[in-house]
JSON list of C-alpha atoms in Angstrom, two decimals:
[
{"chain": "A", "resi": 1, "resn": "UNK", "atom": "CA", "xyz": [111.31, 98.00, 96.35]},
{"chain": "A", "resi": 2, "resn": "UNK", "atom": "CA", "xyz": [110.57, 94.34, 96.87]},
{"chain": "A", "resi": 3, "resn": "UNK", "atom": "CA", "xyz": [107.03, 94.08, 97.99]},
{"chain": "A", "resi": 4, "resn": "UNK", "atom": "CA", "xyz": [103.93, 93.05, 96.10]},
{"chain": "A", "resi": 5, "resn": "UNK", "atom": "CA", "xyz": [101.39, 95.61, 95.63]},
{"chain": "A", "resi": 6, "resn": "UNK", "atom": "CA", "xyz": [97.63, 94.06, 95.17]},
{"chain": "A", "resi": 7, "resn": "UNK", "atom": "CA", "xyz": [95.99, 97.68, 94.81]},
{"chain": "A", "resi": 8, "resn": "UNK", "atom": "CA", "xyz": [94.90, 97.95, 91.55]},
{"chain": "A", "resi": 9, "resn": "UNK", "atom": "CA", "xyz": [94.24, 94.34, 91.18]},
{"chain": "A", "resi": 10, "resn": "UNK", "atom": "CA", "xyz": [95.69, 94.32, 87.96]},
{"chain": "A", "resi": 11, "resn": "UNK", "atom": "CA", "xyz": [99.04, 92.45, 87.30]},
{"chain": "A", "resi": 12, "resn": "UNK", "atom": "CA", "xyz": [100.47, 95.66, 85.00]},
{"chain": "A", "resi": 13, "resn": "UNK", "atom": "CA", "xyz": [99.05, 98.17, 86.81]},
{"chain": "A", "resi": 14, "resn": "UNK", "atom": "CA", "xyz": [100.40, 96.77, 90.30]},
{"chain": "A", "resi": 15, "resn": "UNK", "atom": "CA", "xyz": [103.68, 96.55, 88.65]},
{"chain": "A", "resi": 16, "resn": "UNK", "atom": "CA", "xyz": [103.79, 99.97, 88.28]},
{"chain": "A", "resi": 17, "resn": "UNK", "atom": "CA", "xyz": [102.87, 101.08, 91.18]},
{"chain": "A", "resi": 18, "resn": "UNK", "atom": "CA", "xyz": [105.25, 99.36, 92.38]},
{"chain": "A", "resi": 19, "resn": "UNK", "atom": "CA", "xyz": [108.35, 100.14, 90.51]},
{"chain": "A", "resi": 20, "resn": "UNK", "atom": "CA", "xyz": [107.39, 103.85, 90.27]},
{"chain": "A", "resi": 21, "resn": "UNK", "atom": "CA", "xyz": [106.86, 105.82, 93.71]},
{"chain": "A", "resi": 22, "resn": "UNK", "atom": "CA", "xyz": [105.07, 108.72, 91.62]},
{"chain": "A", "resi": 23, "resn": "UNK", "atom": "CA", "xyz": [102.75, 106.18, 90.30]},
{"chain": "A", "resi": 24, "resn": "UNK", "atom": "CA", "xyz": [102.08, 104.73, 94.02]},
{"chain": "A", "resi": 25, "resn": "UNK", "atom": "CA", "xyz": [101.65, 108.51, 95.11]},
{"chain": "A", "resi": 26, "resn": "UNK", "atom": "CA", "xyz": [99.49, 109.51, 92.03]},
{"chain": "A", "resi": 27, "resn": "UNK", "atom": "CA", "xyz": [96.79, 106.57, 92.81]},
{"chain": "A", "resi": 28, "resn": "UNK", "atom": "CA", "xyz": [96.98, 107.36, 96.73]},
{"chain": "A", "resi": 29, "resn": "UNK", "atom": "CA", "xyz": [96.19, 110.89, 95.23]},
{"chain": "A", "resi": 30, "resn": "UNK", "atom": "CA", "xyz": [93.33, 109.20, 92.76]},
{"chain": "A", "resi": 31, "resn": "UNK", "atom": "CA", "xyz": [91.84, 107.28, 96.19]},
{"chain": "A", "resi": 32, "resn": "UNK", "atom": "CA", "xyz": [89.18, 109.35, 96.79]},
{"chain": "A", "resi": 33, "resn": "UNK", "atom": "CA", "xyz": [84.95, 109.14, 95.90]},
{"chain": "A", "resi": 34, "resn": "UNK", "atom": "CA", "xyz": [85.79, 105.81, 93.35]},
{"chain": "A", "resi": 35, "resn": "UNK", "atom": "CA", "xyz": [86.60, 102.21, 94.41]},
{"chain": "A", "resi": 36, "resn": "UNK", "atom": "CA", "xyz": [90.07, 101.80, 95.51]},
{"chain": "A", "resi": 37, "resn": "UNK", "atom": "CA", "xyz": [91.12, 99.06, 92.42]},
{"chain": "A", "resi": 38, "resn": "UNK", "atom": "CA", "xyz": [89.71, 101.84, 89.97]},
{"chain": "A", "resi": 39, "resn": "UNK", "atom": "CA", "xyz": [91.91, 104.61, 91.64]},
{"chain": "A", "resi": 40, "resn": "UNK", "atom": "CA", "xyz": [95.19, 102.47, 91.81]},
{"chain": "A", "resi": 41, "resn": "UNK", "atom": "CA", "xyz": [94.95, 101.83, 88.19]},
{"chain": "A", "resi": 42, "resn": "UNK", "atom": "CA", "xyz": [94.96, 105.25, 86.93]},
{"chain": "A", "resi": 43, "resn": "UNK", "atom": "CA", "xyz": [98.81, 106.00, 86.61]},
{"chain": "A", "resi": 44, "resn": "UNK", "atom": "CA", "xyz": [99.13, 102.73, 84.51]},
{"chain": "A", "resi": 45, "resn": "UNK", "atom": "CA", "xyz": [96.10, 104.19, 82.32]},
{"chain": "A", "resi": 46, "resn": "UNK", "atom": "CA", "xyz": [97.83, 107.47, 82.47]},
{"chain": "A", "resi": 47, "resn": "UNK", "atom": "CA", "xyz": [101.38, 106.09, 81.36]},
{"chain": "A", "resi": 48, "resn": "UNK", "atom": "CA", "xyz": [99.98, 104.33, 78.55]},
{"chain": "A", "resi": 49, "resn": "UNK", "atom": "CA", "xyz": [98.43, 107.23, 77.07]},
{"chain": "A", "resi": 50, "resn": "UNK", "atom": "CA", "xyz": [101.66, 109.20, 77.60]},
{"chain": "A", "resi": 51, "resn": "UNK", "atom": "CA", "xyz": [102.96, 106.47, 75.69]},
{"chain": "A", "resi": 52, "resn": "UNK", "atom": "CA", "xyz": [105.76, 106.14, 78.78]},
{"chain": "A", "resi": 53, "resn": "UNK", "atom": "CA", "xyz": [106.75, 102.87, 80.93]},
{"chain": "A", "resi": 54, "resn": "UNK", "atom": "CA", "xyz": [106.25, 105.02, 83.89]},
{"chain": "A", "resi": 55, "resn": "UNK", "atom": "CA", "xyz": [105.56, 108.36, 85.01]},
{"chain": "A", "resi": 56, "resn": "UNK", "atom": "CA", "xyz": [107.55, 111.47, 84.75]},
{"chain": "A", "resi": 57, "resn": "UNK", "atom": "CA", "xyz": [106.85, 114.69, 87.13]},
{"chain": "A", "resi": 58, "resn": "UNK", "atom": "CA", "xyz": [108.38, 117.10, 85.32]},
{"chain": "A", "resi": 59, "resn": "UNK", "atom": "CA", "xyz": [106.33, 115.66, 81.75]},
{"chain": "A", "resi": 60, "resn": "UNK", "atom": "CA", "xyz": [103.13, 116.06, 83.75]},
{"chain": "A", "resi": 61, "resn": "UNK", "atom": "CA", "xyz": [103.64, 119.67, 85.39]},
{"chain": "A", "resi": 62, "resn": "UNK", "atom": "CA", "xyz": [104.73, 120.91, 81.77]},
{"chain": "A", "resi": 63, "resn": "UNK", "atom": "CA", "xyz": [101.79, 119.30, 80.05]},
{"chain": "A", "resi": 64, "resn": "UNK", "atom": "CA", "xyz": [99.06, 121.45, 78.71]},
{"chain": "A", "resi": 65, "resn": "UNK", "atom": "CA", "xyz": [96.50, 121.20, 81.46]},
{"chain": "A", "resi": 66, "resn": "UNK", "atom": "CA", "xyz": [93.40, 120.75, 78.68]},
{"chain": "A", "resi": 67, "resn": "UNK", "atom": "CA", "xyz": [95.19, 117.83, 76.92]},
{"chain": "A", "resi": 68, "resn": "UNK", "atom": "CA", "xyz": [96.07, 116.55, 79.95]},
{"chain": "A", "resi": 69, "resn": "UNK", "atom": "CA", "xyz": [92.68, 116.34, 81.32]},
{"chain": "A", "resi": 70, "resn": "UNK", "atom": "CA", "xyz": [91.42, 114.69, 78.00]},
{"chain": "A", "resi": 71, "resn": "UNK", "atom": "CA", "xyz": [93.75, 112.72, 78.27]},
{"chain": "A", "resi": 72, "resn": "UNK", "atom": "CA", "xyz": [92.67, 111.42, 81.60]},
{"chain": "A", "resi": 73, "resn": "UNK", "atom": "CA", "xyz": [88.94, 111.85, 80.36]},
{"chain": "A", "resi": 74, "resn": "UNK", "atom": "CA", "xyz": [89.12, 109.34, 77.29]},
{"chain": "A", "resi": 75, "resn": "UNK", "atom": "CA", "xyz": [86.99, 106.68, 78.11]},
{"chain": "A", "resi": 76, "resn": "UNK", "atom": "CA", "xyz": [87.37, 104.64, 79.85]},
{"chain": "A", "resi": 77, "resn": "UNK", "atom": "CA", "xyz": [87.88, 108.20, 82.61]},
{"chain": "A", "resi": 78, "resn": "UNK", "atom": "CA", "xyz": [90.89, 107.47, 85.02]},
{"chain": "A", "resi": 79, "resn": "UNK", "atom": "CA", "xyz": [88.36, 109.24, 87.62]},
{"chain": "A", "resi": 80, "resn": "UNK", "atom": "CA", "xyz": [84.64, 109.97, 88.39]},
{"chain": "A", "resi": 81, "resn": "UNK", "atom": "CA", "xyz": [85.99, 113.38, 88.09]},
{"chain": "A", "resi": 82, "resn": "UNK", "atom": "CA", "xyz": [88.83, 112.88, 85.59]},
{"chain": "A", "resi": 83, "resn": "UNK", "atom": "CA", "xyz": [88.79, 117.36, 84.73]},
{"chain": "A", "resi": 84, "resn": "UNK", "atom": "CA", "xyz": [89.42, 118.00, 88.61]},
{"chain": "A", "resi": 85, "resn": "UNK", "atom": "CA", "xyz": [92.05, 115.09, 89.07]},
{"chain": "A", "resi": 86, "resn": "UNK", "atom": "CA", "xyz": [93.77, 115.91, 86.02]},
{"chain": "A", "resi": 87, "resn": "UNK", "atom": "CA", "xyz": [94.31, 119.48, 87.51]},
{"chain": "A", "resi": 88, "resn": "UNK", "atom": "CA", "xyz": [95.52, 117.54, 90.94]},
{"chain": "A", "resi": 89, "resn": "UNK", "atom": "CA", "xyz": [97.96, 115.22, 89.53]},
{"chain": "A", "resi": 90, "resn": "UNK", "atom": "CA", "xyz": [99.32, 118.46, 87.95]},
{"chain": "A", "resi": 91, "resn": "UNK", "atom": "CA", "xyz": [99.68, 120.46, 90.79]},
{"chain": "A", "resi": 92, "resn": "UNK", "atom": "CA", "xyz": [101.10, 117.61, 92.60]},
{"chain": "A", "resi": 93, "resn": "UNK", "atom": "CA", "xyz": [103.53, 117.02, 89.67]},
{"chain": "A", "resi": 94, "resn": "UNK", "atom": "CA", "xyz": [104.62, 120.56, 90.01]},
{"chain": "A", "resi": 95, "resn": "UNK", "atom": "CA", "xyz": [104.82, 120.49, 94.09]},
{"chain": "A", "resi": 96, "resn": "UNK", "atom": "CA", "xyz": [107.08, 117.77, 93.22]},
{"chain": "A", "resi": 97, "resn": "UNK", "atom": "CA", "xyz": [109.31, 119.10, 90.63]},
{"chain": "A", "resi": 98, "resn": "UNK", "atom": "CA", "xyz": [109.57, 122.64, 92.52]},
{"chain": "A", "resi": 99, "resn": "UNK", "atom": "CA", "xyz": [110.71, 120.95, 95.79]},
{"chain": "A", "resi": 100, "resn": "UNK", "atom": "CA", "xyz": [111.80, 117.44, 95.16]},
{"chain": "A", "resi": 101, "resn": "UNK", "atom": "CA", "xyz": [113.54, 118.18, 91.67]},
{"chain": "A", "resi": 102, "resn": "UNK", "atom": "CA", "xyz": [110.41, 115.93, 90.20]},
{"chain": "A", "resi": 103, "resn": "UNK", "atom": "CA", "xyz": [111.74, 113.32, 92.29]},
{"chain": "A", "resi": 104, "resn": "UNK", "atom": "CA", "xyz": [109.36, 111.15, 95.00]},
{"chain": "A", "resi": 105, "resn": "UNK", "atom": "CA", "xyz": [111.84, 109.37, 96.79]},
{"chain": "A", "resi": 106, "resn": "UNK", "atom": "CA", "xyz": [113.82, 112.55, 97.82]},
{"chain": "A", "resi": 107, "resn": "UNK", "atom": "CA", "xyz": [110.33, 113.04, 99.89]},
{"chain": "A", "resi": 108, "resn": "UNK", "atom": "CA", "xyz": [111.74, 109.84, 102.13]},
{"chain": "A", "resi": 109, "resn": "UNK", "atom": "CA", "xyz": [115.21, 109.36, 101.20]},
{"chain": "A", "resi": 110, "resn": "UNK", "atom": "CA", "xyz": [116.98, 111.60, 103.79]},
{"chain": "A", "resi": 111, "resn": "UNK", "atom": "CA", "xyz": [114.18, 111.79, 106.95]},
{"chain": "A", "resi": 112, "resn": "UNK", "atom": "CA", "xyz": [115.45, 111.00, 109.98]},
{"chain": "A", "resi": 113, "resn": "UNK", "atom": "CA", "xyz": [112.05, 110.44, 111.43]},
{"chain": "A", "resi": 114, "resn": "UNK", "atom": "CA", "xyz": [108.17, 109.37, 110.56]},
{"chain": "A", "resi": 115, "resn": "UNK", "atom": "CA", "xyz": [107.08, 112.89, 111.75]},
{"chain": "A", "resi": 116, "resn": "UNK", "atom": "CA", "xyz": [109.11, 114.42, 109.82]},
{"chain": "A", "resi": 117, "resn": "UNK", "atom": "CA", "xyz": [107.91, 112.07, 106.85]},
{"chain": "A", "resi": 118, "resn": "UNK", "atom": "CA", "xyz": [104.49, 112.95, 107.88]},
{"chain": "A", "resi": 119, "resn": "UNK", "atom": "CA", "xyz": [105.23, 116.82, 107.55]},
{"chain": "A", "resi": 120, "resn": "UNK", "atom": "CA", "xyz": [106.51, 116.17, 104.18]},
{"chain": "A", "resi": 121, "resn": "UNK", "atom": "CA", "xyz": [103.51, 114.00, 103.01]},
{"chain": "A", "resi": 122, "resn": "UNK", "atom": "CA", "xyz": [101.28, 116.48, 104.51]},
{"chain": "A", "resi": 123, "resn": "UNK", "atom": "CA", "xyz": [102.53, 119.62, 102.32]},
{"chain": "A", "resi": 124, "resn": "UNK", "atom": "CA", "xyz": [101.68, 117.75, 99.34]},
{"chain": "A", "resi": 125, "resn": "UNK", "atom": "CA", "xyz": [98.70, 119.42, 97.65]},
{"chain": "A", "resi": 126, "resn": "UNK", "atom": "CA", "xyz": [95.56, 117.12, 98.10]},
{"chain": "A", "resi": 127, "resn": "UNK", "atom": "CA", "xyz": [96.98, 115.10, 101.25]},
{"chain": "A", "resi": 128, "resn": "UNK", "atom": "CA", "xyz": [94.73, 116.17, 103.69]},
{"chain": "A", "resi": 129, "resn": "UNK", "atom": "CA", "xyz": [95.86, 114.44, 107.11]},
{"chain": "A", "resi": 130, "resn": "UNK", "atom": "CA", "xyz": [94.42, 111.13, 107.10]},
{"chain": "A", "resi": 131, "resn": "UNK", "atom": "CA", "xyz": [95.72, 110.46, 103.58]},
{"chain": "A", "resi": 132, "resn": "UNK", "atom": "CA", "xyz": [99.26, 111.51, 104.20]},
{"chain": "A", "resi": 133, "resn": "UNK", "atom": "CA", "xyz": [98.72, 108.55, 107.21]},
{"chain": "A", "resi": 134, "resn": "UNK", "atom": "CA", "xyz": [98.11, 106.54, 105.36]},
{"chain": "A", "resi": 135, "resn": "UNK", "atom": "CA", "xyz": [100.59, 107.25, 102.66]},
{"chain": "A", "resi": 136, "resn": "UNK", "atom": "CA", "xyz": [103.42, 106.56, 105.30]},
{"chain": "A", "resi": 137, "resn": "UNK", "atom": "CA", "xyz": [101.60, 103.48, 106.58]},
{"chain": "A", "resi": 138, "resn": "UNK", "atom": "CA", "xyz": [101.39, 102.43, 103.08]},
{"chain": "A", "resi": 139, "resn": "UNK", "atom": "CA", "xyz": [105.48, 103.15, 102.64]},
{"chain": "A", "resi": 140, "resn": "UNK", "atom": "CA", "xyz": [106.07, 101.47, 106.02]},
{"chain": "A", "resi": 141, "resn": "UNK", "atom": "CA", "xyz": [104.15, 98.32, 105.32]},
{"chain": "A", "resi": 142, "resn": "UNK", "atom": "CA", "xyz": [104.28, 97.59, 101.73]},
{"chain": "A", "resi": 143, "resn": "UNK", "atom": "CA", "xyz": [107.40, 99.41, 100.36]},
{"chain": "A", "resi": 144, "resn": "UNK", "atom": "CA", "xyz": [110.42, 99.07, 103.50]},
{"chain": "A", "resi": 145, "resn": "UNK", "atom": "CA", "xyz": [110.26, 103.08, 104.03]},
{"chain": "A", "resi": 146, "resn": "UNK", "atom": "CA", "xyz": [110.54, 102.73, 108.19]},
{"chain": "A", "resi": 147, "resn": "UNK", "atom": "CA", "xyz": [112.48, 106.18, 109.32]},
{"chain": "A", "resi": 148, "resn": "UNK", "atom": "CA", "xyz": [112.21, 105.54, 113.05]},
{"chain": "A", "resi": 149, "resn": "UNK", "atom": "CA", "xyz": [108.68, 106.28, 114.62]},
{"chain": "A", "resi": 150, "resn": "UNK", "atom": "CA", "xyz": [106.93, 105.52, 111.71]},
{"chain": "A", "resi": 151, "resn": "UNK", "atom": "CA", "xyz": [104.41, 103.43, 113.05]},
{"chain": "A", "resi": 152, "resn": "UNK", "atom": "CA", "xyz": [103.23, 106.55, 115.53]},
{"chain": "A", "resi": 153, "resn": "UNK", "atom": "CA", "xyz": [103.26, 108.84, 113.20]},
{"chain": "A", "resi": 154, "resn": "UNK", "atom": "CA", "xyz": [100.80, 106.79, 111.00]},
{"chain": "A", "resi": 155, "resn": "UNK", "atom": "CA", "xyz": [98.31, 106.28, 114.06]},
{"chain": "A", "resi": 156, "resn": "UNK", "atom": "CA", "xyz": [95.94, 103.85, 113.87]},
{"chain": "A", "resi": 157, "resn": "UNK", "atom": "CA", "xyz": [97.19, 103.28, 110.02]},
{"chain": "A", "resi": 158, "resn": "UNK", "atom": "CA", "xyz": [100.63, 102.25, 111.14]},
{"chain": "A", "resi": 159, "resn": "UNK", "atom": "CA", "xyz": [99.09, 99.65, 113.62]},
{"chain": "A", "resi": 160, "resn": "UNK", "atom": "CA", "xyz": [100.43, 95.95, 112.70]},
{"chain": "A", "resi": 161, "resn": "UNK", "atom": "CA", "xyz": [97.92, 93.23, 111.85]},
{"chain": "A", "resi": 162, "resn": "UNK", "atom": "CA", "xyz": [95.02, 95.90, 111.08]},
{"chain": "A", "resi": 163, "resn": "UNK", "atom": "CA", "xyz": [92.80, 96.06, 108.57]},
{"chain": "A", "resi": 164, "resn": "UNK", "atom": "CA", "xyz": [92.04, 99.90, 108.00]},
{"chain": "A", "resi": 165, "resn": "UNK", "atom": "CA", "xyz": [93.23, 101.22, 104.95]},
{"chain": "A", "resi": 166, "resn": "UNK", "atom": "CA", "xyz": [95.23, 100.47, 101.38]},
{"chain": "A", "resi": 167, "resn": "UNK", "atom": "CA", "xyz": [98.52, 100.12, 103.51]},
{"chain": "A", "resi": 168, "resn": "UNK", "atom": "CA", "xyz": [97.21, 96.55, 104.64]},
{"chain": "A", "resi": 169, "resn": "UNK", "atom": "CA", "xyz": [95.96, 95.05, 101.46]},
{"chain": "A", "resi": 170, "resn": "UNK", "atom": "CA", "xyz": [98.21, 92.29, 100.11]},
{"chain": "A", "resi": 171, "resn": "UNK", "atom": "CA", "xyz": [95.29, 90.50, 98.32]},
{"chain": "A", "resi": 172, "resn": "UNK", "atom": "CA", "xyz": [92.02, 89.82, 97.50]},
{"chain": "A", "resi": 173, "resn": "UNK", "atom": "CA", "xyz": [90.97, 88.77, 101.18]},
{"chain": "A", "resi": 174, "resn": "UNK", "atom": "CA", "xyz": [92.50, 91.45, 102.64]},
{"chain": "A", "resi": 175, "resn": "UNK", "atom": "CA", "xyz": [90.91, 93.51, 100.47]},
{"chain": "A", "resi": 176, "resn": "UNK", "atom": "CA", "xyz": [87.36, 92.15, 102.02]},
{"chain": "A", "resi": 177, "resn": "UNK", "atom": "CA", "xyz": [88.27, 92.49, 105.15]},
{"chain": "A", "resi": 178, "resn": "UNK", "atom": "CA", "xyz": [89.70, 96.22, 104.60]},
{"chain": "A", "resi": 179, "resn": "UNK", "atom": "CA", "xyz": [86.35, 97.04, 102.84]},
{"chain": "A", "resi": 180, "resn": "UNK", "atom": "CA", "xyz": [83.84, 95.19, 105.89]},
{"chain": "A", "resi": 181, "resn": "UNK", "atom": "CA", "xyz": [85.91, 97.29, 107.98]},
{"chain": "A", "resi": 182, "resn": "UNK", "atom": "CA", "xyz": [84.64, 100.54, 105.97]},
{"chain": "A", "resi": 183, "resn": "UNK", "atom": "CA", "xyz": [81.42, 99.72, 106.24]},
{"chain": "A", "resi": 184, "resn": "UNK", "atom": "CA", "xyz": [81.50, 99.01, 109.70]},
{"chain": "A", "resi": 185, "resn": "UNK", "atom": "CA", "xyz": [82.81, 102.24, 110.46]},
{"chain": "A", "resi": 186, "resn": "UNK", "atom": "CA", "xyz": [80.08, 104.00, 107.90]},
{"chain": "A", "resi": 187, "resn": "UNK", "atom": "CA", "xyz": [77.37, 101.70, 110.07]},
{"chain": "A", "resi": 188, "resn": "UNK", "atom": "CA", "xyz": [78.58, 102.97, 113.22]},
{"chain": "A", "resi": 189, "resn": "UNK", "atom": "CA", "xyz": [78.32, 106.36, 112.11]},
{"chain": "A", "resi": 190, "resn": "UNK", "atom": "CA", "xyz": [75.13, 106.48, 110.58]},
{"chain": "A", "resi": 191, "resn": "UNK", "atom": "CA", "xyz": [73.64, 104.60, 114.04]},
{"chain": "A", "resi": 192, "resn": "UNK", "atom": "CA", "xyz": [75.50, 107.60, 115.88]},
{"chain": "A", "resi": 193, "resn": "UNK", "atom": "CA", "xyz": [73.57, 110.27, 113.69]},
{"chain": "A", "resi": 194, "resn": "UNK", "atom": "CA", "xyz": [70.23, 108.47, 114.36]},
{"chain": "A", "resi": 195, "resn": "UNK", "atom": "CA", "xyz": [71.12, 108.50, 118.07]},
{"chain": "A", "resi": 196, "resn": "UNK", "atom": "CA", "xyz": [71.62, 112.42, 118.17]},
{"chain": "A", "resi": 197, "resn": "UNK", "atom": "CA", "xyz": [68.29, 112.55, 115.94]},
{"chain": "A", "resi": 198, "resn": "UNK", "atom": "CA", "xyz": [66.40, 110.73, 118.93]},
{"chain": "A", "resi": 199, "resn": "UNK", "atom": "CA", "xyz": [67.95, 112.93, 121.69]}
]
């Protein structure tokens, strides 16, 4: 793994993220209802309260689930909901462990294409869809995972030279135009529900 990750804006934290895939998969996890820099940073805020370099699956599944979500609720919180996520890295920890021996890369290591990838991503508990897209695009773009057909199987996520999701950031002006692209989409959306008001 030889790319630069920008995600949690945060030299240690992006370090991290990307020498550990369960990190990388942990924050993708964390990406939801908080700013993306805030999510990305958890599993280095997580692995220093462990007291670990980096993150291990089959520590986390075995953990006691109330000390774990303290642990994730000292201040400052990993999450806006650090209780609920706590349970979710868990569960995702023990997903892992049951059916990847606690091991991420086994998840890419042996596909032979992205929709099989995709499948795989998709199981995971809490990747809906659209995060499991971007997941791949993420491991396409940023960290050299490219089983053939990746790009497709990512959809508009996998597209080259967009600006959609965390799989394009490399920086902080990326990271603009990622976000104006968000908002964008939230503008068009909330101009769509006024139009179906009016009808």
């Amino acid at each position: 793994m030889n790319a630069r990750l920008r995600l949690a804006q945060q030299p240690e934290a992006d370090a991290l993220l990307e020498r550990d895939p369960l990190a990388l998969m942990a924050g993708m996890l964390l990406d939801q209802q908080v700013p993306m820099e805030w999510a990305f940073s958890g599993p280095y805020t997580i692995a220093r309260r462990l007291g670990r370099e980096e993150l291990d699956a089959h520590e986390i599944a075995a953990h006691d689930p109330e000390g774990f979500a303290a642990l994730l609720s000292e201040k400052p919180a990993v999450h806006r909901y650090p209780g609920a996520m706590a349970g979710r890295v868990q569960q995702l920890c023990r997903y892992l462990v049951e059916h990847y021996d606690g091991d991420p890369t086994a998840l890419w290591r042996d596909v032979t294409s992205g929709d099989q990838l995709l499948q795989r991503l998709n199981e995971l508990p809490g990747f809906g869809k659209q995060k499991a897209q971007i997941f791949l695009a993420l491991l396409g773009k940023r960290m050299g995972v490219r089983p053939r057909g990746w790009r497709e199987a990512a959809g508009v996520y996998g597209e080259e030279g967009a600006y959609r999701s965390v799989a394009d950031i490399t920086g902080p002006e990326s990271l603009d135009q990622v976000r104006a692209h968000k908002q964008q989409l939230k503008q068009q959306a909330r101009q769509a529900k006024q139009a179906k008001r009016a009808e």
